[in-house]
Coordinates of C-alpha atoms in Angstrom, one line a residue:
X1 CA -127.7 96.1 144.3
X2 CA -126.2 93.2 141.7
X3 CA -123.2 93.8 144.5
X4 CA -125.2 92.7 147.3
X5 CA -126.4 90.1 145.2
X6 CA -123.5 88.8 144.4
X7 CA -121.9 89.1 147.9
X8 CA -124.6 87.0 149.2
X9 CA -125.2 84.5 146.4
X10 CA -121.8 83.2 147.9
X11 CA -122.7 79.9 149.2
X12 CA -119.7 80.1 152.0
X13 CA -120.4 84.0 152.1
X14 CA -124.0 82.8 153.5
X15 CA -123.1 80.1 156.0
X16 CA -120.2 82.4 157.4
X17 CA -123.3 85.3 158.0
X18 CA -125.6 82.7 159.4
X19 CA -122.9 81.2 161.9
X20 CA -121.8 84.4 162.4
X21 CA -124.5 86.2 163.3
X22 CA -126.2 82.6 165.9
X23 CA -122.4 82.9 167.3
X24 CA -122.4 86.6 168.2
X25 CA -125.9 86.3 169.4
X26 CA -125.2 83.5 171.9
X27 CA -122.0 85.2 173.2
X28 CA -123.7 88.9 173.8
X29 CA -126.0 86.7 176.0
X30 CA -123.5 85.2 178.0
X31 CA -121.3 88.2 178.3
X32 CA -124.1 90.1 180.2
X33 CA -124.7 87.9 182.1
X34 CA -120.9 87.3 183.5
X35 CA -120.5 91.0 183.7
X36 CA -123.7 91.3 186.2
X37 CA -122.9 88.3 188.0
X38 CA -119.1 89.6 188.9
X39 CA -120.3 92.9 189.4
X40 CA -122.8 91.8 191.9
X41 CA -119.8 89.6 194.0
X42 CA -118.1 92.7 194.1
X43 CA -120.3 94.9 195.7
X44 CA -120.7 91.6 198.2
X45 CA -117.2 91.6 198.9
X46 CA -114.3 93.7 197.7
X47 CA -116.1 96.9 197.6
X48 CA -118.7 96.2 200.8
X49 CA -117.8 97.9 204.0
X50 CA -116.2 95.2 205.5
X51 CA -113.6 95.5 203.2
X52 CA -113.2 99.2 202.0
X53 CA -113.1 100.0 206.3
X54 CA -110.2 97.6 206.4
X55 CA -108.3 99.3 203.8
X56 CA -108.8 103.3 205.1
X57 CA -107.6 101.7 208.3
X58 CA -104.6 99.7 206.6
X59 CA -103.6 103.2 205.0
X60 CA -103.5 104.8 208.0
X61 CA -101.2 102.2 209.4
X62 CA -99.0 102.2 206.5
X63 CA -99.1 106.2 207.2
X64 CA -97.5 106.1 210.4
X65 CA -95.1 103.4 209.4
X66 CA -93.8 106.1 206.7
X67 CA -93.7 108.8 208.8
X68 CA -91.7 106.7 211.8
X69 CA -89.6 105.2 208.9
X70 CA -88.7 108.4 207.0
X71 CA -88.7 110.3 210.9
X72 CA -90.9 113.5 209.3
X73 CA -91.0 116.2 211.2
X74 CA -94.0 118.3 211.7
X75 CA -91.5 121.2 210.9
X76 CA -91.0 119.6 207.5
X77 CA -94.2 117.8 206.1
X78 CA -93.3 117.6 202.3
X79 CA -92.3 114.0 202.2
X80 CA -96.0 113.0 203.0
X81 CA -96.7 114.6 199.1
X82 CA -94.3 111.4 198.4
X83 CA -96.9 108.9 199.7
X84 CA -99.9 111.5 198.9
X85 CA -98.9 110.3 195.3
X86 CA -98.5 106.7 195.8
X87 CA -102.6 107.1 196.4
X88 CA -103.8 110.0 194.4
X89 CA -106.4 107.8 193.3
X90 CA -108.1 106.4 196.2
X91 CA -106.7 108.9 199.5
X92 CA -107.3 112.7 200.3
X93 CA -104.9 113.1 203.3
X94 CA -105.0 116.1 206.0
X95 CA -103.7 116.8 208.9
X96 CA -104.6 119.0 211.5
X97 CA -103.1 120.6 214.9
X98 CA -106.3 121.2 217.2
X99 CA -108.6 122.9 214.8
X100 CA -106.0 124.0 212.2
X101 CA -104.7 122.3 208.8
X102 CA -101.3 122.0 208.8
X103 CA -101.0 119.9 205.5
X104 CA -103.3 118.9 202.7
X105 CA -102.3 116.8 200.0
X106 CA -101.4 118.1 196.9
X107 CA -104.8 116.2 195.0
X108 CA -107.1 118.1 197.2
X109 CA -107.3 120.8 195.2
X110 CA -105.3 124.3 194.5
X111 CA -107.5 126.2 197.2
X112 CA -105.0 126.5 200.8
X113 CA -107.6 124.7 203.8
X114 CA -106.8 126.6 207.3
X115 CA -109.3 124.5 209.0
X116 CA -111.1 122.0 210.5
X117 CA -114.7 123.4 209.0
X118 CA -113.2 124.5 205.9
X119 CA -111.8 120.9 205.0
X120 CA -115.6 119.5 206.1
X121 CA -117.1 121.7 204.0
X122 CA -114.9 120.9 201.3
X123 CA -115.0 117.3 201.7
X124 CA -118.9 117.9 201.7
X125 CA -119.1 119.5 198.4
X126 CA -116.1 118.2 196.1
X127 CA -114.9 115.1 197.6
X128 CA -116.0 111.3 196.4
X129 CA -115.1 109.3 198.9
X130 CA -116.3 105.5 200.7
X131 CA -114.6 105.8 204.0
X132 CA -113.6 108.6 206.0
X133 CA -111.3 108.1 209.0
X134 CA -111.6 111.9 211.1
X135 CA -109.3 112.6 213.8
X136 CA -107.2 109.7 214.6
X137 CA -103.7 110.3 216.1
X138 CA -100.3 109.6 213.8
X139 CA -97.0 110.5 215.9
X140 CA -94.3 112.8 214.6
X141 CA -90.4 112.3 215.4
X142 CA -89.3 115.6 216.5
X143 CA -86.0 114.6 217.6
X144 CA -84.2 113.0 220.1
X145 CA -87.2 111.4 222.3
X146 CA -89.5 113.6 221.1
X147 CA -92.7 113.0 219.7
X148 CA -95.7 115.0 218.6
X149 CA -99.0 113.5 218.2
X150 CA -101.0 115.0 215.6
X151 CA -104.5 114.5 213.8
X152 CA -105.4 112.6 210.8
X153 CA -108.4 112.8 208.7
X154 CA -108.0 110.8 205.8
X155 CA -111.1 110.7 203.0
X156 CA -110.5 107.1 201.0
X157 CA -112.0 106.2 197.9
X158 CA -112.3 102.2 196.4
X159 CA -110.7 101.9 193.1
X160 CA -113.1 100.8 190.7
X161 CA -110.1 98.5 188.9
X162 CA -112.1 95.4 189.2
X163 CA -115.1 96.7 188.0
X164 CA -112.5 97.3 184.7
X165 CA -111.7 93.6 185.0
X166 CA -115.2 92.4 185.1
X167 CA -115.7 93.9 181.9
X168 CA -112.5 92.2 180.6
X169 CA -113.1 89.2 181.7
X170 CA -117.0 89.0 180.5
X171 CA -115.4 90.1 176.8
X172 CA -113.2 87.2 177.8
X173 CA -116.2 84.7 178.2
X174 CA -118.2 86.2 175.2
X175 CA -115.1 85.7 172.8
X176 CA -114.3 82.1 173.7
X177 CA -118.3 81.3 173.4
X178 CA -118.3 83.1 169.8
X179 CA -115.7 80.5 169.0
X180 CA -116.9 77.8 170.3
X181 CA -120.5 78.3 168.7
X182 CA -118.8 79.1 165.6
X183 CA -116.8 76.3 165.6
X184 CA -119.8 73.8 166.0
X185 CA -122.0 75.1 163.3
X186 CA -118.9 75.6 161.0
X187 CA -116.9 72.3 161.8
X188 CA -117.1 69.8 158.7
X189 CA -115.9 72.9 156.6
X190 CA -113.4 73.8 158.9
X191 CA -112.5 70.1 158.8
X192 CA -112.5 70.2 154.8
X193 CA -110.6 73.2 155.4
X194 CA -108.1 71.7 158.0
X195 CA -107.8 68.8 155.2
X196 CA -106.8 71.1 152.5
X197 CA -104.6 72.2 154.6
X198 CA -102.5 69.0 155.2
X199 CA -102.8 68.1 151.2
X200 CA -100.8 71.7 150.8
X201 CA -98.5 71.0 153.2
X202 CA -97.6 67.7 150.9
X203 CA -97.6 69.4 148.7
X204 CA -95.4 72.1 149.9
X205 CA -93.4 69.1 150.8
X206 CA -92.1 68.6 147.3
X207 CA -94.9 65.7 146.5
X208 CA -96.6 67.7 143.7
X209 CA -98.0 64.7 142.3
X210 CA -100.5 64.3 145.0
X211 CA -104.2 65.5 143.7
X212 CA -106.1 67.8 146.4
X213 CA -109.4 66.9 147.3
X214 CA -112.6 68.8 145.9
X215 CA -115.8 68.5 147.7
X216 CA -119.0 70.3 148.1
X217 CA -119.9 72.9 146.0
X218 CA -118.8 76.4 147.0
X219 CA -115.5 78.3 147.1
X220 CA -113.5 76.1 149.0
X221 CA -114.2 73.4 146.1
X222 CA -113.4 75.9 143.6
X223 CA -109.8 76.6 145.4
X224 CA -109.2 73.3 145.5
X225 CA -109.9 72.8 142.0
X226 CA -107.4 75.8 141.5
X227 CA -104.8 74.3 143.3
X228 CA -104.8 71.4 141.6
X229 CA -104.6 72.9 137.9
X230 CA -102.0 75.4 139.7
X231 CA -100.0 72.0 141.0
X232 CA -100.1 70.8 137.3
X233 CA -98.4 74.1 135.8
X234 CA -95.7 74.4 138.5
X235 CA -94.9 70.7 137.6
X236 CA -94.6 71.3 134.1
X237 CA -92.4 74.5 134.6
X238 CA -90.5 73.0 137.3
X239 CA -89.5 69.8 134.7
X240 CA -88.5 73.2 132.1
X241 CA -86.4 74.5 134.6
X242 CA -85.0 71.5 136.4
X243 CA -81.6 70.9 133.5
X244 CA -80.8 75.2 133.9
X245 CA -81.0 74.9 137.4
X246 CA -78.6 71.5 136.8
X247 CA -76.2 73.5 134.8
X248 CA -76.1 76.4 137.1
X249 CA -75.2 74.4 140.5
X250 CA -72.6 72.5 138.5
X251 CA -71.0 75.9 137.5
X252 CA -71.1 77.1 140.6
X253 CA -69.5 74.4 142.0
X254 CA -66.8 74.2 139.1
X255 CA -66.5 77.6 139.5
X256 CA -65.6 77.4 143.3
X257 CA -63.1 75.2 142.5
X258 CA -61.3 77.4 140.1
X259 CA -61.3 80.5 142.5
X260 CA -60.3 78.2 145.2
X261 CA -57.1 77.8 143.3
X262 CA -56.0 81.1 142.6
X263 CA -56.9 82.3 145.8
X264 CA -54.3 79.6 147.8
X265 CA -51.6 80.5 145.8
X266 CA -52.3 84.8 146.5
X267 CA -52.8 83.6 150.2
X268 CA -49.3 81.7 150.2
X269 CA -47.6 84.3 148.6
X270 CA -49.2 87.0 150.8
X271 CA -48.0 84.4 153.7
X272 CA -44.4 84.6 152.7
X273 CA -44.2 88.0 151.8
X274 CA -46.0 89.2 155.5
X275 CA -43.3 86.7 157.4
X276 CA -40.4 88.6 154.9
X277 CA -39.6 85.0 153.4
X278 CA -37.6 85.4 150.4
X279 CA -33.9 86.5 150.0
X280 CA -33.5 88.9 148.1
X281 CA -35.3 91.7 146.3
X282 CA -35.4 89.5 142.7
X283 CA -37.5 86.7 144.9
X284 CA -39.4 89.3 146.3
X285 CA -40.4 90.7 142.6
X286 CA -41.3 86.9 141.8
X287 CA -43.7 86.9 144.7
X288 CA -45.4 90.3 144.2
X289 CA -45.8 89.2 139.9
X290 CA -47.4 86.0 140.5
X291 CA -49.7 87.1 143.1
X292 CA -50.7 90.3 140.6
X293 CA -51.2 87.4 137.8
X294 CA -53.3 85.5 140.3
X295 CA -55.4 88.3 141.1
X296 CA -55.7 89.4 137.3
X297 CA -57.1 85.9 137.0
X298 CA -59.4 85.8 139.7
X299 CA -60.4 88.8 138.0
X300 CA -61.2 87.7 134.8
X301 CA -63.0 84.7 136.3
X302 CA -65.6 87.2 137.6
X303 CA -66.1 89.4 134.9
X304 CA -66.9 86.1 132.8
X305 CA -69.3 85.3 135.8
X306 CA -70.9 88.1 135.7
X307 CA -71.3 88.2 131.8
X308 CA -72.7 85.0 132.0
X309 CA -75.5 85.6 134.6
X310 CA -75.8 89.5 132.6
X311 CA -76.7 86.9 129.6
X312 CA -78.9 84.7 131.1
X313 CA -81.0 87.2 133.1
X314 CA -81.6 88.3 129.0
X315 CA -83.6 84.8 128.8
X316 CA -86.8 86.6 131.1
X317 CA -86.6 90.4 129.2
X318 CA -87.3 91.0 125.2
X319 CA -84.2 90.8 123.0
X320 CA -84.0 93.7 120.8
X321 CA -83.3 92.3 117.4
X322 CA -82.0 94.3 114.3
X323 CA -81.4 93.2 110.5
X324 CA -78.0 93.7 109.4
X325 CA -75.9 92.6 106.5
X326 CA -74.4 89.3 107.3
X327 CA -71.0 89.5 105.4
X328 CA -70.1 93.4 106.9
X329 CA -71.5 92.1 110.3
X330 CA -69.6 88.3 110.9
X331 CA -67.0 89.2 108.8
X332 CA -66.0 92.4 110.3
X333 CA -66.2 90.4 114.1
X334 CA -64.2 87.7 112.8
X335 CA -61.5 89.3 110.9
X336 CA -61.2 91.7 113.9
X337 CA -60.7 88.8 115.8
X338 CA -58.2 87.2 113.9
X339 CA -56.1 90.7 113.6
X340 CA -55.9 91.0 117.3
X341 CA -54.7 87.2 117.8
X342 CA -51.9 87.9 114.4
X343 CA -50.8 91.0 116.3
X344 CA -50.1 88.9 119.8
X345 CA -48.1 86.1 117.4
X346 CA -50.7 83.4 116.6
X347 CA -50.8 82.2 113.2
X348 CA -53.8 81.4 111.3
X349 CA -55.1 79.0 108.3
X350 CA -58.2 80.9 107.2
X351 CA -61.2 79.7 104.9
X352 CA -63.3 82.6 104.4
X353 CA -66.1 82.0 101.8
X354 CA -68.4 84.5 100.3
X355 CA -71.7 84.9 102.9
X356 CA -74.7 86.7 101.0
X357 CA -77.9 87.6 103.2
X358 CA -79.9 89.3 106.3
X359 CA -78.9 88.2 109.7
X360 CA -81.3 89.3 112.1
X361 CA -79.1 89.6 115.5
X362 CA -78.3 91.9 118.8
X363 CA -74.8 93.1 117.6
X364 CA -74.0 93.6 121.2
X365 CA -75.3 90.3 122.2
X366 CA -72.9 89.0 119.1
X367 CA -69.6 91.0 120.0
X368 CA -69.7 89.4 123.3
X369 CA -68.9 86.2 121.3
X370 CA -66.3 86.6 119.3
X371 CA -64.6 88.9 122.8
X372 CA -65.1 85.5 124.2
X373 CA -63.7 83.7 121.5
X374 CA -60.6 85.7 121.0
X375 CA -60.2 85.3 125.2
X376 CA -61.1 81.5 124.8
X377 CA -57.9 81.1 122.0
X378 CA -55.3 83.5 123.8
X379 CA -56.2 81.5 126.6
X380 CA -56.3 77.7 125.9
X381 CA -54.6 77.6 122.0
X382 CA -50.9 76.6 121.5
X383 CA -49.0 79.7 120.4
X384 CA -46.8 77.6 118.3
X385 CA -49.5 75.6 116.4
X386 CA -52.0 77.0 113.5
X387 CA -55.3 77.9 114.2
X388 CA -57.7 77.0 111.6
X389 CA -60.8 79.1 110.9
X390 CA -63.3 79.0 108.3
X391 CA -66.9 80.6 107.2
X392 CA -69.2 79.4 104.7
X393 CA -72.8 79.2 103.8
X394 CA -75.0 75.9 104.6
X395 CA -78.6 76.2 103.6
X396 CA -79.6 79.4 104.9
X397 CA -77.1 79.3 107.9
X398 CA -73.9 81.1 107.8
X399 CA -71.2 78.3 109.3
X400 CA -67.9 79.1 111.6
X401 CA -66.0 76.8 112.5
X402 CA -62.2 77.4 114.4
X403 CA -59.7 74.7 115.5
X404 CA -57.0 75.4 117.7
X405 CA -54.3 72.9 119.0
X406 CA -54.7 73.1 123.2
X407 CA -51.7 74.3 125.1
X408 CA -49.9 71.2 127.1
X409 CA -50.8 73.0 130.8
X410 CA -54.2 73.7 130.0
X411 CA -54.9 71.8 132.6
X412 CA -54.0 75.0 135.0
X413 CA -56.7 76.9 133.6
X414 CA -60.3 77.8 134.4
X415 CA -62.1 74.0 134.0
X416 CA -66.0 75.6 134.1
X417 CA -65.5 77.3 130.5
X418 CA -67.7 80.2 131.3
X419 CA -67.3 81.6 128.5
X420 CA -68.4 79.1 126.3
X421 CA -71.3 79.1 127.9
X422 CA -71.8 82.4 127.6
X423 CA -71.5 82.1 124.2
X424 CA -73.6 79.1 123.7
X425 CA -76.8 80.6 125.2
X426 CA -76.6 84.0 123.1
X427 CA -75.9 82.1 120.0
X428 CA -79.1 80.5 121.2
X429 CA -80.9 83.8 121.9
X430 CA -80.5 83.9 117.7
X431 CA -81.5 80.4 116.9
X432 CA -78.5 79.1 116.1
X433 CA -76.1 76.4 117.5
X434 CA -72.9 76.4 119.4
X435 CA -71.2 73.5 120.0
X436 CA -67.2 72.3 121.2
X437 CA -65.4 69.5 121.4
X438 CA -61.7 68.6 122.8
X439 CA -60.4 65.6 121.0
X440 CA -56.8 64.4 120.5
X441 CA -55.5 68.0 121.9
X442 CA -57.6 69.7 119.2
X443 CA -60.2 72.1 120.6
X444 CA -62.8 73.1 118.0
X445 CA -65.6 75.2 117.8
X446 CA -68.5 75.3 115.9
X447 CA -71.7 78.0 115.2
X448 CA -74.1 78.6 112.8
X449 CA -76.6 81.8 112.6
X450 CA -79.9 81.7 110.4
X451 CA -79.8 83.9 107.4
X452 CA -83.2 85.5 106.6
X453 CA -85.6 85.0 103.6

């Protein structure tokens, strides 16, 4: 009951009932009427005698025209079961040889008529038919200027097909005057709805500053109302969103133009190697190296891709966050660091100052750092020069800094810095800063990580 009460305490619910039920009324009404109306010019015309004799004579014609056409034979009579079918609907077909059958169609039933009486008697009990055309002659070709004249008595029924389309076309009538009486007593909210409609598609347009119209007092008003406090969270999320989507077109664009690179050179080598354009097996080893370090490059560039769109995806999911001790955790990453760099021929200048206190962090998350810092110094940092690192403690933060003297080509490398931005969003993840900076050929990095109370 409180259902039904609440179904119909729906202003709109109401009005919808109420026009539907005035439209469905008026539309039953006119519907009869157009069904007895064509009904009754078809019994005046398509189906009155006139017209039903014409076509059981017309059949007839159009029998002798297949027989002459098809030159049956009285001695074979099995290509009339051919135009039988045609008209299983509307002809029973026999034909007779004085006062014997000598073929029935196939529809007439599965009991074998002999003759004249029989097929009477038959067409008498089981047969519903409007015209029946008994005894008149069709011609047989049975062979070289000769011709048989045999009997026809064909039984032909009207389709009833229009009598289908009547109804058709009354639902026809009665639909299009549901909607049109529908339409009239529903029109100024149809119109407020039409009006809506427009403000969305402005909406949808981009223009979310445009305010939707509410008016009346039921649903509708209520949507409206909706969309306009919907319209005021999507423009507030969209202005949160707008500098990540920024920084994402611009990497994809920087990063287009660093695969581009690699991907000429492996092209051109490829080139000379399919046309066999080197001279000697030394050249040859030259081609084949460079377009491995190309593709190991390319390579790289991906996985870094990746990593970086594996890290922000982490922005939307819950960060699993641990307490560790700060000194075993940064200084283990760090030193390990450092001792893979030493072993490849780097030198370092290290300031490494005691660090006391809980870091709450995603060791994971953190190891893809310092992987991306030790790729980020191999990568861009003078082999020749020092590279200065350092860790200390500033007022509850735990500070690295590294400086590293850029190579002189490092112009040929990657120019999107994936990596640092890779690193700069999971640093963020742990509410701490990341920042670089390339001055005077000196590249340096700085981070800092909370320590907990």
């Amino acid at each position: 009951m409180n259902r039904i009460r609440r179904f119909f305490g729906a202003k709109l619910k109401r009005q919808l009932i109420y026009a539907g039920i005035v439209s469905l009324l008026i539309s039953l009404v006119c519907m009869v009427l157009v069904y007895y109306a064509s009904n009754a010019f078809l019994d005046e015309t398509i189906y009155g005698d006139y017209y039903t004799d014409y076509m059981a004579e017309n059949e007839v014609s159009t029998l002798q025209s297949f027989i002459t056409s098809n030159e049956v034979t009285t001695e074979d009579l099995s290509p009339l079961n051919e135009w039988c079918k045609d008209r299983y609907n509307r002809v029973t077909l026999f034909i007779a040889d004085g006062d014997d059958i000598i073929f029935q169609s196939r529809h007439s039933g599965p009991k074998k008529i002999k003759t004249i009486d029989e097929m009477e008697a038959f067409a008498t009990a089981e047969l519903f038919y409007d015209v029946a055309i008994l005894g008149e002659d069709v011609t047989f070709f049975e062979g070289e200027d000769d011709e048989t004249t045999y009997e026809v008595y064909l039984y032909y029924h009207a389709s009833y097909g229009y009598y289908v389309s009547t109804l058709i076309l009354a639902a026809a009538v009665g639909c299009l005057v549901f909607a049109f009486v529908f339409f009239m007593l529903f029109r100024k909210k149809l119109s407020y709805i039409v009006r809506l409609k427009r403000e969305l598609d402005i909406l949808a347009g981009g223009d979310l500053s445009y305010e939707v119209t509410e008016r009346g007092g039921d649903e509708i008003k209520d949507l409206a109302t909706g969309i306009n406090a919907m319209r005021t969270a999507i423009v507030e999320r969209q202005d949160a969103e707008e500098e990540a989507r920024r920084a994402n077109a611009q990497l994809v664009t920087a990063m287009s133009h660093d695969l581009r690179s690699p991907l000429t050179a492996i092209l051109g080598y490829l080139e000379m190697l399919k046309r066999h354009k080197y001279d000697n097996d030394e050249q040859l080893d030259y081609f084949v190296d460079n377009t491995y370090q190309k593709t190991l490059q390319i390579k790289e560039m991906s996985d870094k891709l990746f990593e970086y769109f594996l890290v922000s995806k982490s922005e939307n999911e819950q960060i699993r966050m641990d307490e560790y001790d700060a000194p075993v955790l940064l200084m283990g990453m760090l030193e390990e660091c450092i001792l893979s760099l030493d072993c490849e021929g780097y030198t370092f200048d290290t300031k490494l100052e005691e660090v006391t206190g809980v870091v709450r962090a995603n060791a994971q998350l953190l190891k893809r750092v310092f992987d991306n810092l030790y790729s980020n110094l191999k990568k861009y940092a003078e082999p020749k020069e020092t590279i200065k690192v350092s860790m200390e403690m500033e007022e509850k933060m735990v500070l690295i800094t590294m400086v590293n003297a850029a190579k002189s080509d490092i112009s040929k490398e990657e120019s999107t810095r994936i990596g640092l931005k890779t690193c700069e969003r999971i640093i963020g993840y742990h509410d701490g800063t990341f920042t670089h900076e390339n001055r005077d050929k000196k590249f340096t990095i700085t981070m800092t990580l909370p320590l907990m109370d």
